[in-house]
Amino acid sequence: MRVLVFGGNGRIARSMTQLMLARAWDVTSVIRNPRQEANILALGQGQPGHIDVLHYDLHDLKTSTEAVEILDKTNPTCVIFAAGSFSSVYQIDRDAAKSIIKAATTTTSVLKFLMISFPAARRTPAPWWDDKDIRNYHAEKSSYPDIAEAKIQADEYLIAMTNARHGVRQVSIADVAAVAVEMLSRDDVCGWVDLLEGGGEGIAEAVERVVRDRVDCVEREDVGAMGGPFNLDLAHYPARI
């Protein structure tokens, strides 16, 4: 797992980083203050995972295009947004978060996105809360109304963008044909590949990534019951789109 953590010096982010490094995951921690770097890198001491630090001030992040540039530099499979600001709530907790969400959900190599939100970031109390939970919710929302609203808007945007990414859309005949021919032109393409519209990659680049990352969508399919002595190694069954 390659993880990119925004707000890497926060308490939750630091605790998560230690746990992820213990799992041998590679972590890039995005921090604003260079003086925090030594403490962040120290989290990797004695751990099987690798830790990198990226200096970036989220106050400078204005568009999702700029966020894409950060993703391209770090190539994560998982993005975590753990940043927050008491002084620039809407700029960081909402706007920066939304730019990063858009970048992540439109980058095909990013498979997971985790938002560290706010307990009162709900439009209404949860139906399973008891009276004490509801009182705490109203008190926290009254104490930090801007944080609650900014986080709500970011959370709702994440849901909308995730739904848009995973929605089933029609792939044109021309695109199916072009992908199929590109796959046939290579000797190293095999496995079960699902073709979805709207990935934002060129066809040759997408096929190259599938080969490089050994993408195989056959997971959880009962290949053995399909009528042949298939071997689940990618080299032993044909490509499918």
C-alpha positions as a LaTeX table, in Angstrom:
\begin{tabular}{lrrr}
\hline
Residue & $x$ (\AA) & $y$ (\AA) & $z$ (\AA) \\
\hline
Met1 & 0.00 & 0.00 & 0.00 \\
Arg2 & 1.29 & 3.45 & $-0.91$ \\
Val3 & $-0.39$ & 6.04 & 1.31 \\
Leu4 & $-0.44$ & 9.82 & 0.99 \\
Val5 & $-1.43$ & 11.60 & 4.21 \\
Phe6 & $-2.47$ & 15.25 & 4.19 \\
Gly7 & $-2.12$ & 16.87 & 7.59 \\
Gly8 & 0.58 & 14.40 & 8.49 \\
Asn9 & 1.64 & 16.08 & 11.74 \\
Gly10 & $-1.78$ & 15.82 & 13.37 \\
Arg11 & $-2.20$ & 13.47 & 16.29 \\
Ile12 & $-4.47$ & 11.05 & 14.46 \\
Ala13 & $-2.29$ & 11.13 & 11.35 \\
Arg14 & 0.87 & 10.43 & 13.34 \\
Ser15 & $-0.74$ & 7.49 & 15.15 \\
Met16 & $-2.03$ & 6.11 & 11.86 \\
Thr17 & 1.38 & 6.55 & 10.25 \\
Gln18 & 3.04 & 4.42 & 12.92 \\
Leu19 & 0.47 & 1.67 & 12.46 \\
Met20 & 0.73 & 1.76 & 8.68 \\
Leu21 & 4.52 & 1.61 & 8.74 \\
Ala22 & 4.29 & $-1.39$ & 11.06 \\
Arg23 & 2.31 & $-3.09$ & 8.28 \\
Ala24 & 5.16 & $-2.39$ & 5.84 \\
Trp25 & 3.14 & 0.22 & 3.97 \\
Asp26 & 4.92 & 3.11 & 2.30 \\
Val27 & 3.75 & 6.48 & 3.62 \\
Thr28 & 4.24 & 10.01 & 2.32 \\
Ser29 & 3.33 & 12.55 & 4.99 \\
Val30 & 2.37 & 16.03 & 3.78 \\
Ile31 & 3.33 & 18.72 & 6.29 \\
Arg32 & 3.40 & 22.51 & 6.20 \\
Asn33 & 6.24 & 23.22 & 8.60 \\
Pro34 & 9.70 & 21.86 & 7.65 \\
Arg35 & 10.65 & 21.85 & 11.33 \\
Gln36 & 8.25 & 18.92 & 11.80 \\
Glu37 & 10.14 & 16.72 & 9.34 \\
Ala38 & 12.56 & 15.11 & 11.77 \\
Asn39 & 9.77 & 14.00 & 14.10 \\
Ile40 & 7.76 & 12.59 & 11.20 \\
Leu41 & 10.73 & 10.65 & 9.81 \\
Ala42 & 11.43 & 9.30 & 13.29 \\
Leu43 & 8.11 & 7.45 & 13.12 \\
Gly44 & 9.73 & 5.10 & 10.62 \\
Gln45 & 12.62 & 4.03 & 12.83 \\
Gly46 & 12.65 & 0.26 & 13.21 \\
Gln47 & 9.54 & $-0.11$ & 11.06 \\
Pro48 & 9.32 & $-2.30$ & 7.94 \\
Gly49 & 7.52 & 0.41 & 5.98 \\
His50 & 9.10 & 3.46 & 4.40 \\
Ile51 & 8.28 & 7.06 & 5.34 \\
Asp52 & 8.76 & 10.15 & 3.17 \\
Val53 & 7.91 & 13.78 & 3.88 \\
Leu54 & 6.47 & 16.29 & 1.41 \\
His55 & 6.49 & 19.97 & 2.35 \\
Tyr56 & 3.32 & 21.65 & 1.12 \\
Asp57 & 1.10 & 24.37 & 2.58 \\
Leu58 & $-2.55$ & 23.58 & 1.86 \\
His59 & $-3.26$ & 27.30 & 1.96 \\
Asp60 & $-1.55$ & 27.37 & $-1.45$ \\
Leu61 & $-3.80$ & 24.69 & $-2.91$ \\
Lys62 & $-6.34$ & 26.38 & $-5.16$ \\
Thr63 & $-7.47$ & 23.79 & $-7.70$ \\
Ser64 & $-7.81$ & 20.05 & $-8.14$ \\
Thr65 & $-5.21$ & 20.30 & $-10.93$ \\
Glu66 & $-2.62$ & 21.31 & $-8.35$ \\
Ala67 & $-3.72$ & 18.39 & $-6.19$ \\
Val68 & $-3.30$ & 16.03 & $-9.14$ \\
Glu69 & 0.30 & 17.22 & $-9.44$ \\
Ile70 & 0.89 & 16.13 & $-5.84$ \\
Leu71 & $-0.65$ & 12.72 & $-6.56$ \\
Asp72 & 1.50 & 12.33 & $-9.66$ \\
Lys73 & 4.63 & 12.99 & $-7.60$ \\
Thr74 & 3.78 & 10.46 & $-4.90$ \\
Asn75 & 1.73 & 7.85 & $-6.83$ \\
Pro76 & $-0.43$ & 6.71 & $-3.88$ \\
Thr77 & $-2.95$ & 3.90 & $-3.92$ \\
Cys78 & $-4.61$ & 5.39 & $-0.82$ \\
Val79 & $-5.17$ & 9.04 & 0.13 \\
Ile80 & $-5.94$ & 10.21 & 3.66 \\
Phe81 & $-7.18$ & 13.71 & 4.44 \\
Ala82 & $-6.43$ & 14.41 & 8.11 \\
Ala83 & $-5.79$ & 18.13 & 7.83 \\
Gly84 & $-7.69$ & 20.85 & 9.66 \\
Ser85 & $-7.38$ & 24.48 & 10.66 \\
Phe86 & $-9.02$ & 26.62 & 13.32 \\
Ser87 & $-7.97$ & 29.84 & 11.57 \\
Ser88 & $-8.72$ & 28.91 & 7.94 \\
Val89 & $-11.59$ & 26.49 & 8.34 \\
Tyr90 & $-13.32$ & 26.83 & 5.00 \\
Gln91 & $-10.07$ & 27.19 & 3.08 \\
Ile92 & $-8.55$ & 23.98 & 4.49 \\
Asp93 & $-11.31$ & 21.77 & 5.89 \\
Arg94 & $-13.63$ & 22.37 & 2.94 \\
Asp95 & $-11.90$ & 23.84 & $-0.13$ \\
Ala96 & $-8.54$ & 22.06 & 0.09 \\
Ala97 & $-10.32$ & 18.85 & 1.00 \\
Lys98 & $-12.63$ & 19.14 & $-2.02$ \\
Ser99 & $-9.71$ & 19.78 & $-4.38$ \\
Ile100 & $-7.93$ & 16.70 & $-3.09$ \\
Ile101 & $-11.10$ & 14.61 & $-3.22$ \\
Lys102 & $-11.67$ & 15.56 & $-6.85$ \\
Ala103 & $-8.07$ & 14.79 & $-7.73$ \\
Ala104 & $-8.15$ & 11.43 & $-5.95$ \\
Thr105 & $-11.49$ & 10.26 & $-7.33$ \\
Thr106 & $-10.42$ & 11.11 & $-10.88$ \\
Thr107 & $-7.03$ & 9.39 & $-10.57$ \\
Thr108 & $-7.45$ & 5.74 & $-11.45$ \\
Ser109 & $-4.44$ & 4.53 & $-9.46$ \\
Val110 & $-6.03$ & 5.78 & $-6.21$ \\
Leu111 & $-8.11$ & 2.93 & $-4.87$ \\
Lys112 & $-9.10$ & 4.25 & $-1.44$ \\
Phe113 & $-9.82$ & 7.60 & 0.19 \\
Leu114 & $-10.15$ & 8.15 & 3.92 \\
Met115 & $-11.50$ & 11.36 & 5.41 \\
Ile116 & $-10.83$ & 12.13 & 9.07 \\
Ser117 & $-13.97$ & 14.16 & 9.77 \\
Phe118 & $-15.64$ & 15.75 & 12.80 \\
Pro119 & $-18.08$ & 14.15 & 15.26 \\
Ala120 & $-20.69$ & 16.85 & 14.66 \\
Ala121 & $-20.34$ & 16.74 & 10.88 \\
Arg122 & $-23.89$ & 15.57 & 10.31 \\
Arg123 & $-27.00$ & 17.43 & 9.19 \\
Thr124 & $-29.09$ & 15.71 & 11.87 \\
Pro125 & $-28.35$ & 13.46 & 14.87 \\
Ala126 & $-27.83$ & 9.80 & 14.05 \\
Pro127 & $-30.91$ & 7.65 & 14.76 \\
Trp128 & $-28.91$ & 5.25 & 16.94 \\
Trp129 & $-27.61$ & 7.94 & 19.29 \\
Asp130 & $-28.96$ & 8.14 & 22.85 \\
Asp131 & $-29.95$ & 11.38 & 24.59 \\
Lys132 & $-26.40$ & 12.03 & 25.83 \\
Asp133 & $-24.98$ & 11.59 & 22.35 \\
Ile134 & $-27.50$ & 14.05 & 20.95 \\
Arg135 & $-26.73$ & 16.65 & 23.64 \\
Asn136 & $-23.01$ & 16.31 & 22.90 \\
Tyr137 & $-23.71$ & 16.66 & 19.18 \\
His138 & $-25.64$ & 19.90 & 19.61 \\
Ala139 & $-23.06$ & 21.28 & 22.05 \\
Glu140 & $-20.15$ & 20.52 & 19.73 \\
Lys141 & $-21.95$ & 21.90 & 16.70 \\
Ser142 & $-22.77$ & 25.09 & 18.62 \\
Ser143 & $-19.18$ & 25.44 & 19.83 \\
Tyr144 & $-17.59$ & 24.87 & 16.41 \\
Pro145 & $-20.25$ & 25.74 & 13.81 \\
Asp146 & $-17.80$ & 26.61 & 11.03 \\
Ile147 & $-15.78$ & 23.43 & 11.44 \\
Ala148 & $-18.95$ & 21.34 & 11.46 \\
Glu149 & $-20.30$ & 23.01 & 8.32 \\
Ala150 & $-16.99$ & 22.86 & 6.45 \\
Lys151 & $-16.54$ & 19.19 & 7.27 \\
Ile152 & $-20.14$ & 18.40 & 6.31 \\
Gln153 & $-19.67$ & 20.00 & 2.92 \\
Ala154 & $-16.41$ & 18.12 & 2.35 \\
Asp155 & $-17.96$ & 14.81 & 3.44 \\
Glu156 & $-20.96$ & 15.30 & 1.16 \\
Tyr157 & $-18.66$ & 16.15 & $-1.74$ \\
Leu158 & $-16.68$ & 12.95 & $-1.11$ \\
Ile159 & $-19.89$ & 10.89 & $-1.28$ \\
Ala160 & $-20.97$ & 12.62 & $-4.50$ \\
Met161 & $-17.60$ & 12.19 & $-6.20$ \\
Thr162 & $-17.32$ & 8.56 & $-5.09$ \\
Asn163 & $-20.75$ & 7.80 & $-6.49$ \\
Ala164 & $-19.84$ & 9.51 & $-9.75$ \\
Arg165 & $-16.61$ & 7.50 & $-10.02$ \\
His166 & $-18.26$ & 4.13 & $-9.40$ \\
Gly167 & $-21.40$ & 4.73 & $-11.39$ \\
Val168 & $-21.80$ & 2.37 & $-14.33$ \\
Arg169 & $-21.55$ & 4.33 & $-17.57$ \\
Gln170 & $-21.79$ & 3.20 & $-21.15$ \\
Val171 & $-18.49$ & 2.58 & $-22.94$ \\
Ser172 & $-18.59$ & 3.42 & $-26.63$ \\
Ile173 & $-18.12$ & 0.71 & $-29.23$ \\
Ala174 & $-15.13$ & 2.62 & $-30.60$ \\
Asp175 & $-13.42$ & 2.60 & $-27.19$ \\
Val176 & $-14.09$ & $-1.10$ & $-26.65$ \\
Ala177 & $-12.63$ & $-1.86$ & $-30.07$ \\
Ala178 & $-9.58$ & 0.36 & $-29.50$ \\
Val179 & $-8.83$ & $-1.18$ & $-26.11$ \\
Ala180 & $-9.28$ & $-4.70$ & $-27.47$ \\
Val181 & $-6.87$ & $-4.10$ & $-30.36$ \\
Glu182 & $-4.33$ & $-2.47$ & $-28.05$ \\
Met183 & $-4.46$ & $-5.53$ & $-25.82$ \\
Leu184 & $-4.11$ & $-7.88$ & $-28.78$ \\
Ser185 & $-1.08$ & $-5.96$ & $-29.99$ \\
Arg186 & 0.87 & $-6.92$ & $-26.88$ \\
Asp187 & 2.23 & $-10.27$ & $-25.76$ \\
Asp188 & 2.04 & $-9.50$ & $-22.04$ \\
Val189 & $-1.68$ & $-8.80$ & $-21.52$ \\
Cys190 & $-3.70$ & $-11.48$ & $-19.83$ \\
Gly191 & $-6.29$ & $-11.78$ & $-17.09$ \\
Trp192 & $-9.81$ & $-10.48$ & $-16.56$ \\
Val193 & $-10.08$ & $-6.75$ & $-17.17$ \\
Asp194 & $-13.24$ & $-4.69$ & $-16.63$ \\
Leu195 & $-13.52$ & $-1.71$ & $-18.98$ \\
Leu196 & $-15.22$ & 1.38 & $-17.55$ \\
Glu197 & $-15.87$ & 4.75 & $-19.17$ \\
Gly198 & $-14.36$ & 7.97 & $-17.92$ \\
Gly199 & $-10.98$ & 6.96 & $-16.51$ \\
Gly200 & $-9.20$ & 9.95 & $-17.99$ \\
Glu201 & $-6.22$ & 7.92 & $-19.28$ \\
Gly202 & $-5.13$ & 7.31 & $-22.83$ \\
Ile203 & $-5.79$ & 3.77 & $-24.04$ \\
Ala204 & $-2.13$ & 2.80 & $-24.45$ \\
Glu205 & $-1.28$ & 4.25 & $-21.05$ \\
Ala206 & $-4.19$ & 2.45 & $-19.38$ \\
Val207 & $-3.24$ & $-0.92$ & $-20.87$ \\
Glu208 & 0.39 & $-0.35$ & $-19.87$ \\
Arg209 & $-0.74$ & 0.33 & $-16.29$ \\
Val210 & $-2.87$ & $-2.85$ & $-16.26$ \\
Val211 & 0.15 & $-4.87$ & $-17.31$ \\
Arg212 & 2.54 & $-3.10$ & $-14.95$ \\
Asp213 & 0.27 & $-3.42$ & $-11.91$ \\
Arg214 & $-0.94$ & $-6.93$ & $-12.85$ \\
Val215 & $-4.55$ & $-5.83$ & $-12.64$ \\
Asp216 & $-6.92$ & $-8.78$ & $-12.63$ \\
Cys217 & $-10.65$ & $-8.38$ & $-11.98$ \\
Val218 & $-11.26$ & $-12.12$ & $-11.71$ \\
Glu219 & $-11.10$ & $-11.87$ & $-7.91$ \\
Arg220 & $-13.98$ & $-13.73$ & $-6.20$ \\
Glu221 & $-15.02$ & $-15.37$ & $-9.47$ \\
Asp222 & $-15.01$ & $-19.17$ & $-9.29$ \\
Val223 & $-12.66$ & $-19.78$ & $-12.20$ \\
Gly224 & $-12.46$ & $-23.48$ & $-11.42$ \\
Ala225 & $-16.20$ & $-23.85$ & $-11.98$ \\
Met226 & $-16.06$ & $-22.26$ & $-15.43$ \\
Gly227 & $-15.36$ & $-25.53$ & $-17.15$ \\
Gly228 & $-11.61$ & $-25.71$ & $-17.54$ \\
Pro229 & $-8.41$ & $-26.46$ & $-15.63$ \\
Phe230 & $-7.51$ & $-22.79$ & $-15.25$ \\
Asn231 & $-4.53$ & $-21.67$ & $-13.30$ \\
Leu232 & $-5.07$ & $-18.35$ & $-11.49$ \\
Asp233 & $-1.60$ & $-17.17$ & $-12.47$ \\
Leu234 & $-2.07$ & $-14.34$ & $-14.96$ \\
Ala235 & 0.13 & $-16.08$ & $-17.49$ \\
His236 & $-2.23$ & $-19.01$ & $-17.84$ \\
Tyr237 & $-5.57$ & $-17.63$ & $-18.86$ \\
Pro238 & $-6.53$ & $-15.24$ & $-21.64$ \\
Ala239 & $-7.39$ & $-11.58$ & $-21.51$ \\
Arg240 & $-11.01$ & $-10.54$ & $-21.12$ \\
Ile241 & $-12.62$ & $-7.11$ & $-21.30$ \\
\hline
\end{tabular}
